[in-house]
mmCIF file with all atom_site columns, N, CA and C in Angstrom:
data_model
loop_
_atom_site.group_PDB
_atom_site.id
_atom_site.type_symbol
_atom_site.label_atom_id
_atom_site.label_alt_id
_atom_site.label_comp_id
_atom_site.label_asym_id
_atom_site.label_entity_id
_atom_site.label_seq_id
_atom_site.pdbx_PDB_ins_code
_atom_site.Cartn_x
_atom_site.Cartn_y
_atom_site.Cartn_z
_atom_site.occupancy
_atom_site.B_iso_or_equiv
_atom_site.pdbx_formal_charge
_atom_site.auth_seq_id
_atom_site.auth_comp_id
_atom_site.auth_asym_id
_atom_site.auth_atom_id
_atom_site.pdbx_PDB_model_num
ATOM 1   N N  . UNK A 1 1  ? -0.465  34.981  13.961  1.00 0.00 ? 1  UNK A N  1
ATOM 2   C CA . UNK A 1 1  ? -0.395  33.591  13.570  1.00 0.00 ? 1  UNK A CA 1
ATOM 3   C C  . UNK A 1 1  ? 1.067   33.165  13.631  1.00 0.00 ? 1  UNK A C  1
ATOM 4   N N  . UNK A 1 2  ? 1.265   32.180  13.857  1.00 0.00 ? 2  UNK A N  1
ATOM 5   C CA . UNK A 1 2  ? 2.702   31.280  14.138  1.00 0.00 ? 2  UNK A CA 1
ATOM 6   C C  . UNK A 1 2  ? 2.916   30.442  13.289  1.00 0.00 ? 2  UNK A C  1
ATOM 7   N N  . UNK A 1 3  ? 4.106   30.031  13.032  1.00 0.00 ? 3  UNK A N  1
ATOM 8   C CA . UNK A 1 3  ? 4.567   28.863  12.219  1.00 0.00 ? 3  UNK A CA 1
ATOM 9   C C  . UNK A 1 3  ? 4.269   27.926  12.781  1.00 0.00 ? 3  UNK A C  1
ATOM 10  N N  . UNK A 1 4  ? 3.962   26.686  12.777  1.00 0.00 ? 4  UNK A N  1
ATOM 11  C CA . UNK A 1 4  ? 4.213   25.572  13.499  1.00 0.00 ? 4  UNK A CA 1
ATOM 12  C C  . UNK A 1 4  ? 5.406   24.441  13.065  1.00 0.00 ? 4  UNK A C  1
ATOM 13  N N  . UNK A 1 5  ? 6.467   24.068  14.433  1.00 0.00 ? 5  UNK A N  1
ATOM 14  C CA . UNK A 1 5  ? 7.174   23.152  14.083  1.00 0.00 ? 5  UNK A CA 1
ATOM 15  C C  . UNK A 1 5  ? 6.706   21.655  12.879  1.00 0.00 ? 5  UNK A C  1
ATOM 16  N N  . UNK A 1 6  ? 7.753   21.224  12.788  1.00 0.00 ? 6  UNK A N  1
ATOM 17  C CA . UNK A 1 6  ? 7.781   19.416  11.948  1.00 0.00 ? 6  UNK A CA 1
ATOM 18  C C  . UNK A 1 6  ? 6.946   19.014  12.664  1.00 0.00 ? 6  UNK A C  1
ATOM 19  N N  . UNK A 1 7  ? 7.408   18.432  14.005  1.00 0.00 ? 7  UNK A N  1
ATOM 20  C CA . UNK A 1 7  ? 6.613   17.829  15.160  1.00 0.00 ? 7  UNK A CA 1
ATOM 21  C C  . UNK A 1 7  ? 5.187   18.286  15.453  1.00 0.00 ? 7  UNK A C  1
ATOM 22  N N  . UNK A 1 8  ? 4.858   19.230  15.294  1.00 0.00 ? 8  UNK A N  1
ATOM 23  C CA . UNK A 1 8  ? 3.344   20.004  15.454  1.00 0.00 ? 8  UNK A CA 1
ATOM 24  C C  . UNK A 1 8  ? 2.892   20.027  14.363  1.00 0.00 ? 8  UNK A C  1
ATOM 25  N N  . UNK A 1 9  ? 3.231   19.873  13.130  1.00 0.00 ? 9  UNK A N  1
ATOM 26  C CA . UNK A 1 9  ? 2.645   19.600  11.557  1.00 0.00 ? 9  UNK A CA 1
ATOM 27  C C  . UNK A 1 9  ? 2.517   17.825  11.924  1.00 0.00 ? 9  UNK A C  1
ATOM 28  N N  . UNK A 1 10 ? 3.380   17.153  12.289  1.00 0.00 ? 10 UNK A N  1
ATOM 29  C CA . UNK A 1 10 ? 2.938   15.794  12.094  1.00 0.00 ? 10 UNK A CA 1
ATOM 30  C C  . UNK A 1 10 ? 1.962   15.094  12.933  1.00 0.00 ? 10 UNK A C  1
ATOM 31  N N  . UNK A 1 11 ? 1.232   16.244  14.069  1.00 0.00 ? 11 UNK A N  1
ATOM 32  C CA . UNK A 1 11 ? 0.391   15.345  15.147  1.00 0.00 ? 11 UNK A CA 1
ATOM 33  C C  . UNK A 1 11 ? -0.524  15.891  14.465  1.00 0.00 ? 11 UNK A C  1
ATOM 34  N N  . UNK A 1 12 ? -1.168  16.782  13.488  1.00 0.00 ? 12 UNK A N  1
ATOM 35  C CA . UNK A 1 12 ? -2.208  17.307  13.051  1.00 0.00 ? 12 UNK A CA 1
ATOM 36  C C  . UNK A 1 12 ? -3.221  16.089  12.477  1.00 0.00 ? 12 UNK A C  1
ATOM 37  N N  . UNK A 1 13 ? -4.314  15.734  12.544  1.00 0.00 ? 13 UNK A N  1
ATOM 38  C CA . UNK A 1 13 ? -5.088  14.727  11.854  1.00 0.00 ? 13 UNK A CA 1
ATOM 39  C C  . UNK A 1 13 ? -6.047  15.409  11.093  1.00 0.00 ? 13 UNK A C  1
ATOM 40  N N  . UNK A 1 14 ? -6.755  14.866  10.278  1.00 0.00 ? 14 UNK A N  1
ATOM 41  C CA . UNK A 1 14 ? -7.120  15.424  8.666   1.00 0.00 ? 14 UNK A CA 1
ATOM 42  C C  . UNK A 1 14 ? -8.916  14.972  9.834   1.00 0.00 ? 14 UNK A C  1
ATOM 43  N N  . UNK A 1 15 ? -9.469  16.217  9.002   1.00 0.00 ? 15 UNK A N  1
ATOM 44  C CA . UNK A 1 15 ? -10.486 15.976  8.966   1.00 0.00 ? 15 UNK A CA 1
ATOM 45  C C  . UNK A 1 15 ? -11.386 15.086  8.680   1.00 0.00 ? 15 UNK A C  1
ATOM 46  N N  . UNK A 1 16 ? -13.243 15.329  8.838   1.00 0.00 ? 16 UNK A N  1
ATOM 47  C CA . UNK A 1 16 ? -13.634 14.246  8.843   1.00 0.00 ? 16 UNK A CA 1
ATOM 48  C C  . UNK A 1 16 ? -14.500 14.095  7.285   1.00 0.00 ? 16 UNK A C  1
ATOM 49  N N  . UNK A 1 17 ? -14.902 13.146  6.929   1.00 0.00 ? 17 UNK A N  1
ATOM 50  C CA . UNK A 1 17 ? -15.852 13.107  5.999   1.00 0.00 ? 17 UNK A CA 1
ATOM 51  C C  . UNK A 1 17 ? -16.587 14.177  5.321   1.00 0.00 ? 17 UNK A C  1
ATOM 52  N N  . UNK A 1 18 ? -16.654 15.035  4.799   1.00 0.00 ? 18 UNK A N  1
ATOM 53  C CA . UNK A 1 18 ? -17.274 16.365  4.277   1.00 0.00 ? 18 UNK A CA 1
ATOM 54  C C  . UNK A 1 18 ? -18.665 15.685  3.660   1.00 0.00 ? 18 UNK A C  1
ATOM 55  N N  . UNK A 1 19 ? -19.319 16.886  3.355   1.00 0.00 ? 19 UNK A N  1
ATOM 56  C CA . UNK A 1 19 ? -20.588 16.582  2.474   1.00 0.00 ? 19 UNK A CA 1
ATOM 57  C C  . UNK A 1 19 ? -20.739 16.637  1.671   1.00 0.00 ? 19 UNK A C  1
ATOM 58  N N  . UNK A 1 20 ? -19.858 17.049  0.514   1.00 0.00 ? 20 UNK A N  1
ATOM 59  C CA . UNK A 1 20 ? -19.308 17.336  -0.818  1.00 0.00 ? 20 UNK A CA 1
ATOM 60  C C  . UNK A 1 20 ? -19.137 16.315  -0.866  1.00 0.00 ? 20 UNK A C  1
ATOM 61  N N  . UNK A 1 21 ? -17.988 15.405  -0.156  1.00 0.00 ? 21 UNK A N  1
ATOM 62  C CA . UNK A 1 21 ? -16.887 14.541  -0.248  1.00 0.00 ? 21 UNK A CA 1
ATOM 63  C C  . UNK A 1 21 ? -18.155 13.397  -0.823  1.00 0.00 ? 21 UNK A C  1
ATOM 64  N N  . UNK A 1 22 ? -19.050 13.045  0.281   1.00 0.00 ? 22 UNK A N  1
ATOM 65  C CA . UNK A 1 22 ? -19.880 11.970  0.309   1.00 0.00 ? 22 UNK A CA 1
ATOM 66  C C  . UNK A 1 22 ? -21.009 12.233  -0.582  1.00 0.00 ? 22 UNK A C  1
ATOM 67  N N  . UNK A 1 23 ? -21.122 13.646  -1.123  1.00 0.00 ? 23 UNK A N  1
ATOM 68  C CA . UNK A 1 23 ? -22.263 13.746  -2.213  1.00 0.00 ? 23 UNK A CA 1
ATOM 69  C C  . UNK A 1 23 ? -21.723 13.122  -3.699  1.00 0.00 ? 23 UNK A C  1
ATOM 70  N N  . UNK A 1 24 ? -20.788 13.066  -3.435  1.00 0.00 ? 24 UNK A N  1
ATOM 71  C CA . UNK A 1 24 ? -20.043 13.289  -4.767  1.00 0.00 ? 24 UNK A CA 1
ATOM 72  C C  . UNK A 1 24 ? -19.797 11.384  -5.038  1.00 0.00 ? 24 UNK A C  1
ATOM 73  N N  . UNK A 1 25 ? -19.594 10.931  -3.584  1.00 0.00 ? 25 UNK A N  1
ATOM 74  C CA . UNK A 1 25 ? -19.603 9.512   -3.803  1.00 0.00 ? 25 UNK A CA 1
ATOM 75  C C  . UNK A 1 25 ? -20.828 8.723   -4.039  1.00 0.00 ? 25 UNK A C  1
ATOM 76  N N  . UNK A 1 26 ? -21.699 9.539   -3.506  1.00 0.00 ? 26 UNK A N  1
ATOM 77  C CA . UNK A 1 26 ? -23.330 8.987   -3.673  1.00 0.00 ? 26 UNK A CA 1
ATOM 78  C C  . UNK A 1 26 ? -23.477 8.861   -5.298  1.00 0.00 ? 26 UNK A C  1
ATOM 79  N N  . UNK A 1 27 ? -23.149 9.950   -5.629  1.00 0.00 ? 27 UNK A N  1
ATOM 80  C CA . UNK A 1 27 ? -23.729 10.655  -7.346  1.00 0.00 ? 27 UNK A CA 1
ATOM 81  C C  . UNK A 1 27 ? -22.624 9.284   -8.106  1.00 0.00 ? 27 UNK A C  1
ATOM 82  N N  . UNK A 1 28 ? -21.866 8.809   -7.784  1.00 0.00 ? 28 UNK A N  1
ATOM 83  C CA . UNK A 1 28 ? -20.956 8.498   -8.375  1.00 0.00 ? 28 UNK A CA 1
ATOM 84  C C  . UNK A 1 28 ? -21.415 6.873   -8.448  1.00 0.00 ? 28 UNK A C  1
ATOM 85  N N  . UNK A 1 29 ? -21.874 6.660   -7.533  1.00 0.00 ? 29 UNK A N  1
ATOM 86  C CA . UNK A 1 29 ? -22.631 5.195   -7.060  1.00 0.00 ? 29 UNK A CA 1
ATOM 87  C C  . UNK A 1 29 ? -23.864 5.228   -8.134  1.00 0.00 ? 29 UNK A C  1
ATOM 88  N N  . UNK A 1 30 ? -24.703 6.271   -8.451  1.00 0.00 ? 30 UNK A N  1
ATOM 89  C CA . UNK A 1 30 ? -26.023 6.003   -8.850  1.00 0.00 ? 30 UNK A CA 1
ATOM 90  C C  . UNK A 1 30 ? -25.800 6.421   -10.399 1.00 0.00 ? 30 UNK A C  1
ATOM 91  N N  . UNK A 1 31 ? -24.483 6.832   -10.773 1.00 0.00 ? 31 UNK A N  1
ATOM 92  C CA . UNK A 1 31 ? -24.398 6.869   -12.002 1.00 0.00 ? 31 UNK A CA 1
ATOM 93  C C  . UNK A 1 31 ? -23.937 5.286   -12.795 1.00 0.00 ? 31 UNK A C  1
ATOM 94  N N  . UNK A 1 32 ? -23.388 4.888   -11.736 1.00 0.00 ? 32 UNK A N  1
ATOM 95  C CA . UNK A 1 32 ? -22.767 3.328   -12.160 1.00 0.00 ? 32 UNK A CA 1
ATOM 96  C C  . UNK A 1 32 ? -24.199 2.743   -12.054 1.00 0.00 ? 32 UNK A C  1
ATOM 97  N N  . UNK A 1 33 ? -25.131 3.119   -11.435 1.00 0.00 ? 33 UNK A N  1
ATOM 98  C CA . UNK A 1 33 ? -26.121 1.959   -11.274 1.00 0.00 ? 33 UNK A CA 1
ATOM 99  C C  . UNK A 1 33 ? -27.463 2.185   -12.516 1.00 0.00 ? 33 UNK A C  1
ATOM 100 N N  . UNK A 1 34 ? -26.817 3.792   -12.654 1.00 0.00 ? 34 UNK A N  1
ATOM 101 C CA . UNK A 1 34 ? -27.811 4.267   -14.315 1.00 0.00 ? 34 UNK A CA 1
ATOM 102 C C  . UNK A 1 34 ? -26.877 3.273   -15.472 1.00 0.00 ? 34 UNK A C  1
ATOM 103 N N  . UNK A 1 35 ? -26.163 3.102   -15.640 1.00 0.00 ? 35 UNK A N  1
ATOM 104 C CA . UNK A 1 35 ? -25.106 2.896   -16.677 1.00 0.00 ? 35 UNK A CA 1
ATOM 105 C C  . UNK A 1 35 ? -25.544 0.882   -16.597 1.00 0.00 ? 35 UNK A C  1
ATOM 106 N N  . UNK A 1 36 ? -25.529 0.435   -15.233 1.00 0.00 ? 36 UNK A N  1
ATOM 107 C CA . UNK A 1 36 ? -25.961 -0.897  -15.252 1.00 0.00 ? 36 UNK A CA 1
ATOM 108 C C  . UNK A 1 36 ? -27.253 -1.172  -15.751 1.00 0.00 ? 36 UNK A C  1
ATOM 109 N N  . UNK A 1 37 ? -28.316 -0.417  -15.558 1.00 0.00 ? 37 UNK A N  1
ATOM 110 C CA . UNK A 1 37 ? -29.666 -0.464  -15.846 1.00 0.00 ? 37 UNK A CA 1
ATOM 111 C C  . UNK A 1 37 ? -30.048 -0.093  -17.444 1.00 0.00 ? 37 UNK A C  1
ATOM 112 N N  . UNK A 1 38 ? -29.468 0.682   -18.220 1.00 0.00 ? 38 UNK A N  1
ATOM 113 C CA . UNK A 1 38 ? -29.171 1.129   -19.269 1.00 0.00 ? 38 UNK A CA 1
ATOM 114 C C  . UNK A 1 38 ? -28.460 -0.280  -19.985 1.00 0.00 ? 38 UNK A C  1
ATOM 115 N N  . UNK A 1 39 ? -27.785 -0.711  -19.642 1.00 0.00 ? 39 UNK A N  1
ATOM 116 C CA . UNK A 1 39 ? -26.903 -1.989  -20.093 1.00 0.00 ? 39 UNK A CA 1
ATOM 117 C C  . UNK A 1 39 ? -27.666 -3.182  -20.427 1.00 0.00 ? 39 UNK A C  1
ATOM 118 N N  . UNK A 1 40 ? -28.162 -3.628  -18.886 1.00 0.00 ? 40 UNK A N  1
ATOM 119 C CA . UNK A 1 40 ? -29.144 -4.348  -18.704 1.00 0.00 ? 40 UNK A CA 1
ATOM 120 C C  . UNK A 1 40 ? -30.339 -4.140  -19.760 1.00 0.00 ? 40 UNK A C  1
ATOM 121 N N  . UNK A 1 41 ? -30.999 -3.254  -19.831 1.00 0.00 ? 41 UNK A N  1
ATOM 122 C CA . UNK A 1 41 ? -32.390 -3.044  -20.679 1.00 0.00 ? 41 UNK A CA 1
ATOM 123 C C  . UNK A 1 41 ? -32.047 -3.325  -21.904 1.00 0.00 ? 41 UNK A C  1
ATOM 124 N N  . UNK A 1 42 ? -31.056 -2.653  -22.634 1.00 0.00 ? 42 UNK A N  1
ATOM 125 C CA . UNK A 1 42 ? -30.107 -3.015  -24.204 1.00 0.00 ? 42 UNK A CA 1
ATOM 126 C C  . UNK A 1 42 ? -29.829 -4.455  -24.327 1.00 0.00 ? 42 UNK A C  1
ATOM 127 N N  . UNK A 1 43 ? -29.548 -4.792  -23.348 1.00 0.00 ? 43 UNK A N  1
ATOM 128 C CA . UNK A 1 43 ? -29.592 -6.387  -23.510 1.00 0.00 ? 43 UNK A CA 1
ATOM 129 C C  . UNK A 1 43 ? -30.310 -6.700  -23.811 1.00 0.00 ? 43 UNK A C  1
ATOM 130 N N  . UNK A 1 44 ? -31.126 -6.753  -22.863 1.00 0.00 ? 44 UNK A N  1
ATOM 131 C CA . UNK A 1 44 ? -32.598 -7.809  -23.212 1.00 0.00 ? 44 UNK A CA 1
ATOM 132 C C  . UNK A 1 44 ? -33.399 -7.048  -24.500 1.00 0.00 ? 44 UNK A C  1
ATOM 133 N N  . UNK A 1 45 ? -33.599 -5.645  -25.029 1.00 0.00 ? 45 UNK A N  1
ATOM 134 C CA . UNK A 1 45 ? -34.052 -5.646  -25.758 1.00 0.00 ? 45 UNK A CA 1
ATOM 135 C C  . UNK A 1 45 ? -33.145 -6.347  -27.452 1.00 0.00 ? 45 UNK A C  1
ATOM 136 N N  . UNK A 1 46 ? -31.996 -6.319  -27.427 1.00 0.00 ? 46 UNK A N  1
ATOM 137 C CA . UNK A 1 46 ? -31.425 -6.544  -28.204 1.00 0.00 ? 46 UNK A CA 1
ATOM 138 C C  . UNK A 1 46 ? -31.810 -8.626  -28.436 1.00 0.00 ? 46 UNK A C  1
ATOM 139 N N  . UNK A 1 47 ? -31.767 -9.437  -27.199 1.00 0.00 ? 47 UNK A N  1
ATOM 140 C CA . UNK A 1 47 ? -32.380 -10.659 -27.337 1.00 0.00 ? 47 UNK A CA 1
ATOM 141 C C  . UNK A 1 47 ? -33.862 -10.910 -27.545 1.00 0.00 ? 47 UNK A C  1
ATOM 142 N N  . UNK A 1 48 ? -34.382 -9.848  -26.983 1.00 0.00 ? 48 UNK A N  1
ATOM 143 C CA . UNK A 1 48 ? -35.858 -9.962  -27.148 1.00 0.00 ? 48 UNK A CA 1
ATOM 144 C C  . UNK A 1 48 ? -36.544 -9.605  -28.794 1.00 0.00 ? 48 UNK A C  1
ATOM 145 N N  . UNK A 1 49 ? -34.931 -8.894  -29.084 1.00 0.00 ? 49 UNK A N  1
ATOM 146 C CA . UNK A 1 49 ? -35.591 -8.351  -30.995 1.00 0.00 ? 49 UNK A CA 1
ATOM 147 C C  . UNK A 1 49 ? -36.361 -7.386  -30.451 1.00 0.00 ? 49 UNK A C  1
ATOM 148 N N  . UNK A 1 50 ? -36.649 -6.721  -29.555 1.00 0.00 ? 50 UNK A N  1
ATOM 149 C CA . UNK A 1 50 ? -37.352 -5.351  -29.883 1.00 0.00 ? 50 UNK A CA 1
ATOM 150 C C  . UNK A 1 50 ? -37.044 -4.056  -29.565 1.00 0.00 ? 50 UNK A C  1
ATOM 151 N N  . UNK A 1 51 ? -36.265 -4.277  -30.295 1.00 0.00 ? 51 UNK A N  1
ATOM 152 C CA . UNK A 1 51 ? -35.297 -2.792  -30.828 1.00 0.00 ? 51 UNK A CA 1
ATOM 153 C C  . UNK A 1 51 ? -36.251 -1.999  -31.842 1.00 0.00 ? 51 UNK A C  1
ATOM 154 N N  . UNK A 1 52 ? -36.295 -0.549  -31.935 1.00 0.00 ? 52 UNK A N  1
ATOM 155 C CA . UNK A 1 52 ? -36.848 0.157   -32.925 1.00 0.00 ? 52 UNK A CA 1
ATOM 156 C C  . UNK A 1 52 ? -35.779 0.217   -34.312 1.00 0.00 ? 52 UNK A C  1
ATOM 157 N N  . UNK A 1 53 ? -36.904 -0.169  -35.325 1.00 0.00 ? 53 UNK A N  1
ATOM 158 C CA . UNK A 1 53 ? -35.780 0.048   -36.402 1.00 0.00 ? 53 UNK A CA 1
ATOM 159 C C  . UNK A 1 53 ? -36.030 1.826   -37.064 1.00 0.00 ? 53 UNK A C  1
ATOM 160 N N  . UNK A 1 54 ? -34.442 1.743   -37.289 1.00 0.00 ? 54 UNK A N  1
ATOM 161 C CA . UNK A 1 54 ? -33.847 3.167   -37.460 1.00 0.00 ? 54 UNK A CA 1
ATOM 162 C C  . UNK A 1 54 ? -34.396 3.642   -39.017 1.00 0.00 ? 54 UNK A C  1
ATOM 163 N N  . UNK A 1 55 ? -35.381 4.674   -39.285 1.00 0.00 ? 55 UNK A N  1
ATOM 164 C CA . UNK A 1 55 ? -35.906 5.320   -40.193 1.00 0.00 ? 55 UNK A CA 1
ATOM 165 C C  . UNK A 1 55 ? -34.978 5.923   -41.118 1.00 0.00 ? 55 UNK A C  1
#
């Protein structure tokens, strides 16, 4: 294995998209959209008054 020059480190380009990379953005998307839906429902039950009362 060889060193590589400055000039040969700086033409290198970065890889592409991984599947980790994009699983991780998926999971990250559908947790914001649990957290909106969760929000959403508390709302309306909180205007609608039908909340369970706490024993």
């Amino acid at each position: 294995m060889r060193d590589l020059t400055k000039e040969e480190l700086q033409k290198i380009y970065g890889g592409a998209i991984s599947a980790t990379l994009l699983n991780a953005f998926i999971r990250g998307i559908n947790t914001i959209l649990e957290v909106g839906r969760s929000f959403g429902s508390a709302i309306r039950r909180i205007i609608a008054k039908d909340a369970c009362p706490i024993s």
